[in-house]
Amino acid sequence: ITVTRVQVQSKTAPSGCSTNAVVRLTDGTTPVNVTVAGAANDSGAVAQSYAAGAALTVAVQTAAAGCSTSPADANVVVQYKMQ
């Protein structure tokens, strides 16, 4: 597949963070990162290809820190196309 965009929507938007959270989509080698700095977060257009049968993981790579309001209740959308 070719990943074309990753979006992270937070029900509770972060505020005043010294370190923003980062959500990562990866096969263990090649990541697509999205920084969670507001309610709606977007990788922008990407063209990251992954091999057939590759196990992809979506995880919090970096936790938010020093926030007056921490991000919460996030949903991740991965847009892709078949090769």
mmCIF file of C-alpha atoms in Angstrom:
data_model
loop_
_atom_site.group_PDB
_atom_site.id
_atom_site.type_symbol
_atom_site.label_atom_id
_atom_site.label_comp_id
_atom_site.label_asym_id
_atom_site.label_seq_id
_atom_site.Cartn_x
_atom_site.Cartn_y
_atom_site.Cartn_z
ATOM 1 C CA ILE A 1 0.000 0.000 0.000
ATOM 2 C CA THR A 2 0.933 3.636 -0.279
ATOM 3 C CA VAL A 3 -0.081 5.778 2.694
ATOM 4 C CA THR A 4 -1.224 9.167 1.407
ATOM 5 C CA ARG A 5 -2.222 10.952 4.653
ATOM 6 C CA VAL A 6 -2.473 10.407 8.422
ATOM 7 C CA GLN A 7 -4.857 12.479 10.536
ATOM 8 C CA VAL A 8 -5.300 12.623 14.310
ATOM 9 C CA GLN A 9 -8.453 14.195 15.769
ATOM 10 C CA SER A 10 -8.524 14.894 19.525
ATOM 11 C CA LYS A 11 -11.809 15.364 21.377
ATOM 12 C CA THR A 12 -9.817 17.276 23.999
ATOM 13 C CA ALA A 13 -7.286 19.553 22.305
ATOM 14 C CA PRO A 14 -3.905 20.088 23.975
ATOM 15 C CA SER A 15 -3.030 23.457 25.425
ATOM 16 C CA GLY A 16 0.165 24.955 26.792
ATOM 17 C CA CYS A 17 2.322 21.869 26.197
ATOM 18 C CA SER A 18 6.095 22.154 26.480
ATOM 19 C CA THR A 19 6.291 18.906 24.463
ATOM 20 C CA ASN A 20 3.530 17.981 22.009
ATOM 21 C CA ALA A 21 2.454 14.378 21.582
ATOM 22 C CA VAL A 22 3.547 12.567 18.427
ATOM 23 C CA VAL A 23 1.522 9.736 16.857
ATOM 24 C CA ARG A 24 3.526 7.406 14.596
ATOM 25 C CA LEU A 25 2.490 4.976 11.855
ATOM 26 C CA THR A 26 5.339 2.596 11.056
ATOM 27 C CA ASP A 27 6.369 -0.808 9.804
ATOM 28 C CA GLY A 28 9.292 -0.681 12.256
ATOM 29 C CA THR A 29 11.606 0.951 9.719
ATOM 30 C CA THR A 30 9.847 3.786 7.928
ATOM 31 C CA PRO A 31 7.625 6.084 10.034
ATOM 32 C CA VAL A 32 5.011 8.717 9.277
ATOM 33 C CA ASN A 33 4.739 11.071 12.273
ATOM 34 C CA VAL A 34 1.918 13.450 13.183
ATOM 35 C CA THR A 35 2.425 16.047 15.918
ATOM 36 C CA VAL A 36 -0.682 16.551 18.062
ATOM 37 C CA ALA A 37 -0.754 20.318 18.611
ATOM 38 C CA GLY A 38 -4.508 20.968 18.377
ATOM 39 C CA ALA A 39 -7.880 19.287 17.922
ATOM 40 C CA ALA A 40 -7.252 18.540 14.211
ATOM 41 C CA ASN A 41 -3.792 17.333 13.159
ATOM 42 C CA ASP A 42 -2.674 16.254 9.712
ATOM 43 C CA SER A 43 0.496 14.810 8.196
ATOM 44 C CA GLY A 44 -0.241 16.620 4.959
ATOM 45 C CA ALA A 45 0.124 14.780 1.675
ATOM 46 C CA VAL A 46 2.628 11.922 1.872
ATOM 47 C CA ALA A 47 3.507 9.023 -0.412
ATOM 48 C CA GLN A 48 4.962 6.375 1.907
ATOM 49 C CA SER A 49 4.950 2.858 0.455
ATOM 50 C CA TYR A 50 4.865 -0.296 2.583
ATOM 51 C CA ALA A 51 5.459 -3.842 1.380
ATOM 52 C CA ALA A 52 2.680 -6.404 1.041
ATOM 53 C CA GLY A 53 2.209 -8.273 4.292
ATOM 54 C CA ALA A 54 4.030 -5.657 6.388
ATOM 55 C CA ALA A 55 2.620 -5.244 9.891
ATOM 56 C CA LEU A 56 1.855 -1.572 10.484
ATOM 57 C CA THR A 57 1.581 -0.090 13.962
ATOM 58 C CA VAL A 58 -0.097 3.131 15.077
ATOM 59 C CA ALA A 59 1.175 4.267 18.467
ATOM 60 C CA VAL A 60 2.018 7.274 20.600
ATOM 61 C CA GLN A 61 5.711 7.824 19.899
ATOM 62 C CA THR A 62 6.098 10.805 22.248
ATOM 63 C CA ALA A 63 3.720 11.611 25.093
ATOM 64 C CA ALA A 64 2.559 15.181 25.657
ATOM 65 C CA ALA A 65 4.273 16.873 28.599
ATOM 66 C CA GLY A 66 3.949 20.097 30.554
ATOM 67 C CA CYS A 67 0.402 20.744 29.344
ATOM 68 C CA SER A 68 -2.214 22.875 31.050
ATOM 69 C CA THR A 69 -4.682 20.652 29.131
ATOM 70 C CA SER A 70 -3.453 17.271 27.867
ATOM 71 C CA PRO A 71 -4.790 15.841 24.592
ATOM 72 C CA ALA A 72 -7.363 13.089 25.102
ATOM 73 C CA ASP A 73 -9.802 10.830 23.253
ATOM 74 C CA ALA A 74 -7.939 10.790 19.936
ATOM 75 C CA ASN A 75 -8.950 9.025 16.730
ATOM 76 C CA VAL A 76 -6.494 8.229 13.940
ATOM 77 C CA VAL A 77 -7.405 8.047 10.242
ATOM 78 C CA VAL A 78 -4.949 6.501 7.780
ATOM 79 C CA GLN A 79 -5.648 7.177 4.102
ATOM 80 C CA TYR A 80 -3.997 4.842 1.635
ATOM 81 C CA LYS A 81 -4.212 3.419 -1.850
ATOM 82 C CA MET A 82 -3.416 -0.037 -3.150
ATOM 83 C CA GLN A 83 -0.397 -0.345 -5.419
#
